[in-house]
Every structure is written in structure tokens, then in C-alpha cells.
Amino acid sequence: MATVNPTVERLPDQDAILYTWVLTNTNSDGAPITAHEFGDRTMQVTGTFDSATVVLEGANVGTYTTLTDPQGNAMSKTAAAIELVMEVPRYTRPNSSGGSGSQSVTVTLFCRRTRN
């Protein structure tokens, strides 16, 4: 399994960070981030899935679990989508499985501090 490091873009005027992973290998995962201080999170997935399923996972310690959207559905995507993330675990990462040779999925996670 290939682990992909994210690019990080700090957005100081919005008190936010944008993490971007490009998952181009079958069964690849993103290196986890620890941006738990950002309560608002939105995941967007785009690109060529080529039969891949991309999930957003989180863990406080140990085993990763698939995170959910506001309706309680698993953050598991097989096509382009944008979705609010409910949980804010200590570690967060994307994970892909089942893709073929032309897989190239970009996963972005916009993290913003909760406004008062």
C-alpha cells in the first residue's frame, strides 16, 4: 500500500487549512493529519476513480474507522462528491481501494475553525 503525503495550504484570512492528497495507486492511503482543532470540515473528491472506492477515516488511537456525513452515512465515495464531515478525531486520512491502473483521485479536506 502506498502512503501519499498531503500538500498543505494555510488560509490565514479564513483561519483555515486545505489538505490535498492525490491517490494514484491502487489501494493507496493518505498520510494522516492532526488538525483536530478545526471543528468545521468538508471533504471533496474528484478525478478518475477507475472502480476505486475512497473513504475518509479517523482514529483517536489504534484502528481507523470510516467517518460519517451529517445524515450518518459513511464517507465512502465511488464518484465525485463534496460532503460535510461530522467527526473530528485526532487523526484523519483518506484511503482508497479497488482502483485500477488509471486511478487518479484528488481528495481535499477543507478545515476551518468554528466561528463564535
mmCIF file of N, CA, C and O in Angstrom, residues 42-47 49 54 69 74-85 105-109:
data_model
loop_
_atom_site.group_PDB
_atom_site.id
_atom_site.type_symbol
_atom_site.label_atom_id
_atom_site.label_comp_id
_atom_site.label_asym_id
_atom_site.label_seq_id
_atom_site.Cartn_x
_atom_site.Cartn_y
_atom_site.Cartn_z
ATOM 1 N N THR A 42 -14.871 19.834 5.489
ATOM 2 C CA THR A 42 -15.583 19.419 4.282
ATOM 3 C C THR A 42 -14.620 18.656 3.394
ATOM 4 O O THR A 42 -13.527 19.142 3.090
ATOM 5 N N MET A 43 -15.030 17.446 2.971
ATOM 6 C CA MET A 43 -14.226 16.629 2.068
ATOM 7 C C MET A 43 -14.778 16.754 0.647
ATOM 8 O O MET A 43 -15.993 16.729 0.450
ATOM 9 N N GLN A 44 -13.882 16.889 -0.314
ATOM 10 C CA GLN A 44 -14.255 16.840 -1.723
ATOM 11 C C GLN A 44 -13.377 15.811 -2.412
ATOM 12 O O GLN A 44 -12.165 15.759 -2.163
ATOM 13 N N VAL A 45 -14.000 14.971 -3.253
ATOM 14 C CA VAL A 45 -13.250 14.002 -4.056
ATOM 15 C C VAL A 45 -13.577 14.241 -5.522
ATOM 16 O O VAL A 45 -14.732 14.462 -5.881
ATOM 17 N N THR A 46 -12.541 14.236 -6.356
ATOM 18 C CA THR A 46 -12.700 14.438 -7.799
ATOM 19 C C THR A 46 -11.689 13.563 -8.522
ATOM 20 O O THR A 46 -10.743 13.066 -7.908
ATOM 21 N N GLY A 47 -11.877 13.409 -9.814
ATOM 22 C CA GLY A 47 -10.879 12.717 -10.619
ATOM 23 C C GLY A 47 -11.390 11.447 -11.248
ATOM 24 O O GLY A 47 -12.591 11.222 -11.378
ATOM 25 N N PHE A 49 -11.844 7.620 -10.955
ATOM 26 C CA PHE A 49 -11.923 6.598 -9.911
ATOM 27 C C PHE A 49 -11.516 5.223 -10.432
ATOM 28 O O PHE A 49 -10.935 4.437 -9.697
ATOM 29 N N VAL A 54 -13.179 5.493 -2.331
ATOM 30 C CA VAL A 54 -12.378 6.336 -1.455
ATOM 31 C C VAL A 54 -13.184 6.592 -0.184
ATOM 32 O O VAL A 54 -14.342 7.011 -0.246
ATOM 33 N N ASP A 69 -21.133 11.460 7.283
ATOM 34 C CA ASP A 69 -21.674 12.759 6.904
ATOM 35 C C ASP A 69 -22.793 13.126 7.893
ATOM 36 O O ASP A 69 -23.106 12.343 8.798
ATOM 37 N N ALA A 74 -21.711 6.661 5.732
ATOM 38 C CA ALA A 74 -20.255 6.523 5.670
ATOM 39 C C ALA A 74 -19.688 7.447 4.606
ATOM 40 O O ALA A 74 -20.265 7.603 3.534
ATOM 41 N N MET A 75 -18.549 8.061 4.901
ATOM 42 C CA MET A 75 -17.833 8.898 3.932
ATOM 43 C C MET A 75 -17.090 7.962 2.986
ATOM 44 O O MET A 75 -15.872 7.787 3.072
ATOM 45 N N SER A 76 -17.846 7.325 2.101
ATOM 46 C CA SER A 76 -17.338 6.346 1.151
ATOM 47 C C SER A 76 -17.842 6.752 -0.226
ATOM 48 O O SER A 76 -19.053 6.798 -0.460
ATOM 49 N N LYS A 77 -16.933 7.074 -1.134
ATOM 50 C CA LYS A 77 -17.297 7.644 -2.432
ATOM 51 C C LYS A 77 -16.712 6.836 -3.584
ATOM 52 O O LYS A 77 -15.562 6.414 -3.536
ATOM 53 N N THR A 78 -17.520 6.653 -4.624
ATOM 54 C CA THR A 78 -17.083 5.991 -5.857
ATOM 55 C C THR A 78 -17.192 6.931 -7.051
ATOM 56 O O THR A 78 -16.962 6.527 -8.189
ATOM 57 N N ALA A 79 -17.560 8.175 -6.786
ATOM 58 C CA ALA A 79 -17.676 9.205 -7.819
ATOM 59 C C ALA A 79 -17.445 10.560 -7.156
ATOM 60 O O ALA A 79 -17.456 10.669 -5.915
ATOM 61 N N ALA A 80 -17.264 11.583 -7.971
ATOM 62 C CA ALA A 80 -17.005 12.925 -7.447
ATOM 63 C C ALA A 80 -18.111 13.347 -6.474
ATOM 64 O O ALA A 80 -19.293 13.087 -6.707
ATOM 65 N N ALA A 81 -17.704 13.996 -5.378
ATOM 66 C CA ALA A 81 -18.667 14.422 -4.359
ATOM 67 C C ALA A 81 -18.026 15.460 -3.456
ATOM 68 O O ALA A 81 -16.802 15.594 -3.407
ATOM 69 N N ILE A 82 -18.877 16.187 -2.752
ATOM 70 C CA ILE A 82 -18.430 17.093 -1.700
ATOM 71 C C ILE A 82 -19.385 16.902 -0.535
ATOM 72 O O ILE A 82 -20.598 16.806 -0.726
ATOM 73 N N GLU A 83 -18.816 16.812 0.673
ATOM 74 C CA GLU A 83 -19.635 16.424 1.822
ATOM 75 C C GLU A 83 -19.038 16.967 3.119
ATOM 76 O O GLU A 83 -17.822 16.969 3.296
ATOM 77 N N LEU A 84 -19.904 17.406 4.004
ATOM 78 C CA LEU A 84 -19.505 17.823 5.341
ATOM 79 C C LEU A 84 -19.141 16.591 6.158
ATOM 80 O O LEU A 84 -19.786 15.553 6.041
ATOM 81 N N VAL A 85 -18.112 16.698 6.997
ATOM 82 C CA VAL A 85 -17.663 15.588 7.840
ATOM 83 C C VAL A 85 -18.116 15.868 9.269
ATOM 84 O O VAL A 85 -17.901 16.963 9.791
ATOM 85 N N VAL A 105 -7.370 10.030 -8.107
ATOM 86 C CA VAL A 105 -8.410 10.697 -7.329
ATOM 87 C C VAL A 105 -7.773 11.736 -6.420
ATOM 88 O O VAL A 105 -6.837 11.435 -5.683
ATOM 89 N N THR A 106 -8.287 12.953 -6.504
ATOM 90 C CA THR A 106 -7.835 14.031 -5.632
ATOM 91 C C THR A 106 -8.824 14.168 -4.487
ATOM 92 O O THR A 106 -10.026 14.313 -4.704
ATOM 93 N N VAL A 107 -8.298 14.105 -3.273
ATOM 94 C CA VAL A 107 -9.115 14.268 -2.067
ATOM 95 C C VAL A 107 -8.659 15.544 -1.388
ATOM 96 O O VAL A 107 -7.469 15.704 -1.083
ATOM 97 N N THR A 108 -9.591 16.485 -1.182
ATOM 98 C CA THR A 108 -9.269 17.694 -0.439
ATOM 99 C C THR A 108 -10.105 17.716 0.834
ATOM 100 O O THR A 108 -11.252 17.277 0.850
ATOM 101 N N LEU A 109 -9.497 18.210 1.885
ATOM 102 C CA LEU A 109 -10.186 18.362 3.160
ATOM 103 C C LEU A 109 -9.993 19.801 3.609
ATOM 104 O O LEU A 109 -8.875 20.226 3.926
#
